[in-house]
Tab-separated table of C-alpha atoms in Angstrom:
chain	number	residue	atom	x	y	z
A	1	MET	CA	-1.895	-29.316	-12.666
A	2	ASN	CA	-3.950	-27.087	-14.892
A	3	ARG	CA	-1.776	-24.039	-14.247
A	4	LEU	CA	0.888	-25.291	-16.644
A	5	GLN	CA	0.610	-24.004	-20.200
A	6	ILE	CA	2.439	-27.046	-21.565
A	7	LYS	CA	-0.443	-29.291	-20.513
A	8	HIS	CA	-2.979	-27.040	-22.258
A	9	LYS	CA	-0.851	-26.850	-25.393
A	10	MET	CA	-0.303	-30.600	-25.612
A	11	THR	CA	-4.006	-31.252	-25.027
A	12	GLU	CA	-4.900	-28.844	-27.850
A	13	LEU	CA	-2.387	-30.592	-30.100
A	14	LYS	CA	-3.906	-33.942	-29.067
A	15	ARG	CA	-0.404	-35.079	-28.215
A	16	VAL	CA	-1.311	-37.695	-25.628
A	17	THR	CA	2.204	-39.103	-25.270
A	18	TRP	CA	3.924	-35.759	-24.587
A	19	GLU	CA	5.004	-36.790	-21.092
A	20	LEU	CA	6.948	-39.677	-22.637
A	21	ASP	CA	8.309	-38.165	-25.831
A	22	TYR	CA	8.725	-34.436	-25.192
A	23	GLU	CA	11.875	-33.019	-26.822
A	24	PHE	CA	13.660	-32.084	-23.578
A	25	PRO	CA	17.297	-30.934	-24.100
A	26	TYR	CA	18.815	-33.994	-22.393
A	27	GLU	CA	22.109	-33.605	-24.277
A	28	ASP	CA	22.572	-29.818	-24.076
A	29	GLU	CA	25.943	-29.285	-22.363
A	30	ILE	CA	24.748	-26.487	-20.083
A	31	VAL	CA	21.595	-28.380	-19.089
A	32	VAL	CA	23.623	-31.539	-18.360
A	33	GLU	CA	26.078	-29.536	-16.262
A	34	ARG	CA	23.222	-27.966	-14.285
A	35	ILE	CA	21.466	-31.298	-13.765
A	36	ASN	CA	24.736	-32.723	-12.433
A	37	SER	CA	25.028	-29.733	-10.082
A	38	LEU	CA	21.470	-30.285	-8.907
A	39	LEU	CA	22.095	-33.987	-8.280
A	40	THR	CA	25.224	-33.120	-6.275
A	41	ALA	CA	23.244	-30.584	-4.240
A	42	LEU	CA	20.453	-33.107	-3.642
A	43	LYS	CA	22.970	-35.664	-2.359
A	44	SER	CA	24.355	-33.025	0.033
A	45	LYS	CA	20.825	-32.677	1.479
A	46	ASP	CA	21.435	-28.918	1.826
A	47	LEU	CA	18.262	-27.129	0.725
A	48	THR	CA	20.111	-23.854	0.139
A	49	GLN	CA	22.418	-25.579	-2.357
A	50	VAL	CA	19.440	-27.352	-3.919
A	51	HIS	CA	17.530	-24.085	-4.385
A	52	THR	CA	20.573	-22.437	-5.962
A	53	ALA	CA	21.088	-25.389	-8.329
A	54	ARG	CA	17.393	-25.490	-9.291
A	55	LYS	CA	17.339	-21.765	-10.038
A	56	ALA	CA	20.440	-22.122	-12.221
A	57	LEU	CA	18.866	-25.057	-14.064
A	58	PHE	CA	15.655	-23.132	-14.716
A	59	THR	CA	17.628	-20.224	-16.212
A	60	SER	CA	19.036	-22.634	-18.809
A	61	LEU	CA	15.563	-23.817	-19.897
A	62	ASN	CA	12.887	-22.000	-21.843
A	63	GLU	CA	9.450	-21.656	-20.205
A	64	GLU	CA	7.970	-24.756	-21.838
A	65	GLN	CA	10.997	-26.892	-20.927
A	66	ALA	CA	10.842	-25.571	-17.361
A	67	GLU	CA	7.157	-26.454	-17.137
A	68	TYR	CA	7.910	-29.934	-18.456
A	69	TRP	CA	10.613	-30.272	-15.795
A	70	SER	CA	8.184	-29.058	-13.112
A	71	TRP	CA	5.449	-31.455	-14.109
A	72	LEU	CA	7.600	-34.575	-14.371
A	73	GLU	CA	9.707	-33.738	-11.332
A	74	TRP	CA	6.551	-33.504	-9.213
A	75	ASN	CA	4.548	-36.280	-10.860
A	76	GLU	CA	7.228	-38.927	-11.343
A	77	GLY	CA	9.285	-37.715	-8.390
A	78	TYR	CA	6.402	-38.309	-6.002
A	79	ALA	CA	5.890	-41.798	-7.425
A	80	ARG	CA	9.591	-42.606	-6.896
A	81	TYR	CA	9.484	-41.023	-3.409
A	82	ILE	CA	6.639	-43.384	-2.428
A	83	GLU	CA	8.382	-46.334	-4.101
A	84	ASN	CA	11.502	-45.711	-2.036
A	85	LEU	CA	9.472	-45.444	1.193
A	86	ILE	CA	7.977	-48.851	0.398
A	87	ARG	CA	11.413	-50.270	-0.459
A	88	ALA	CA	12.781	-48.987	2.869
A	89	LYS	CA	9.880	-50.562	4.759
A	90	PHE	CA	10.792	-53.944	3.274
A	91	GLY	CA	14.533	-53.512	3.760
A	92	GLN	CA	15.299	-53.066	0.082
A	93	GLU	CA	17.812	-50.659	-1.405
A	94	SER	CA	16.433	-47.347	-2.677
A	95	ASN	CA	15.948	-46.868	-6.410
A	96	HIS	CA	18.229	-44.135	-7.763
A	97	MET	CA	18.068	-44.928	-11.485
A	98	GLY	CA	18.442	-41.733	-13.488
A	99	ASP	CA	21.143	-40.115	-11.361
A	100	THR	CA	23.904	-40.284	-13.990
A	101	ALA	CA	24.407	-39.056	-17.546
A	102	PRO	CA	23.461	-39.671	-20.253
A	103	PHE	CA	20.163	-38.370	-18.931
A	104	ASN	CA	16.653	-39.363	-19.912
A	105	ARG	CA	13.199	-39.236	-18.294
A	106	LEU	CA	14.449	-41.174	-15.266
A	107	MET	CA	16.355	-38.107	-14.032
A	108	PHE	CA	12.988	-36.478	-13.258
A	109	TYR	CA	12.111	-39.425	-11.029
A	110	GLU	CA	15.434	-39.159	-9.198
A	111	CYS	CA	15.601	-35.376	-8.869
A	112	GLY	CA	11.949	-35.149	-7.893
A	113	SER	CA	12.127	-37.947	-5.349
A	114	GLU	CA	15.213	-36.566	-3.660
A	115	TYR	CA	13.831	-33.028	-3.619
A	116	ILE	CA	10.447	-34.153	-2.287
A	117	SER	CA	12.170	-36.160	0.429
A	118	LEU	CA	14.042	-33.026	1.547
A	119	LEU	CA	10.903	-30.885	1.406
A	120	VAL	CA	8.869	-33.404	3.417
A	121	LYS	CA	11.525	-33.365	6.144
A	122	GLU	CA	11.078	-29.588	6.348
A	123	HIS	CA	7.268	-29.657	5.905
A	124	PRO	CA	5.733	-33.062	6.831
A	125	GLU	CA	2.339	-31.993	5.456
A	126	TYR	CA	3.760	-32.232	1.906
A	127	HIS	CA	3.768	-36.020	2.284
A	128	THR	CA	0.009	-36.059	1.641
A	129	ASP	CA	-0.876	-32.535	0.436
A	130	LEU	CA	0.140	-32.914	-3.194
A	131	GLU	CA	-1.211	-29.577	-4.378
A	132	GLN	CA	0.711	-27.699	-1.704
A	133	LEU	CA	3.793	-29.771	-2.574
A	134	PHE	CA	3.404	-28.891	-6.255
A	135	ASP	CA	3.099	-25.183	-5.424
A	136	ARG	CA	6.192	-25.332	-3.250
A	137	MET	CA	8.203	-27.067	-5.965
A	138	GLN	CA	7.278	-24.287	-8.413
A	139	LEU	CA	8.840	-21.472	-6.414
A	140	GLU	CA	12.305	-21.585	-7.969
A	141	ARG	CA	10.822	-21.762	-11.449
A	142	THR	CA	8.260	-19.006	-11.073
A	143	GLN	CA	10.089	-16.629	-8.744
A	144	GLY	CA	13.595	-17.239	-10.130
């Protein structure tokens, strides 16, 4: 979405592969601890715990890192969410790659998918209204 400064910056820098090779702090101890807490909260399916864990994670990231998280969590998370709906329809096991350390880009797919799944249960319109879903997913980051 065009509201994210990171997208504008990377476009200006002509860095077309930024979504793949951004220097996210995957190995920072605090970030890893907070991602693990978020994954635990997501597995509990308790939105209050998830919101608390997301807010804590965002406090350990700078603004650009938080925007990167937001973008990939929504973008790749929605793709994984749809993938897992298709897998379920055909009786296949859900894809949860990225749910364990050491972390890499796949954690955005997992965290986003699980969070979107919880949000859609609460607000079914998010299943198809991607802009509204994006806005909703930004709340913890922007209103901390």
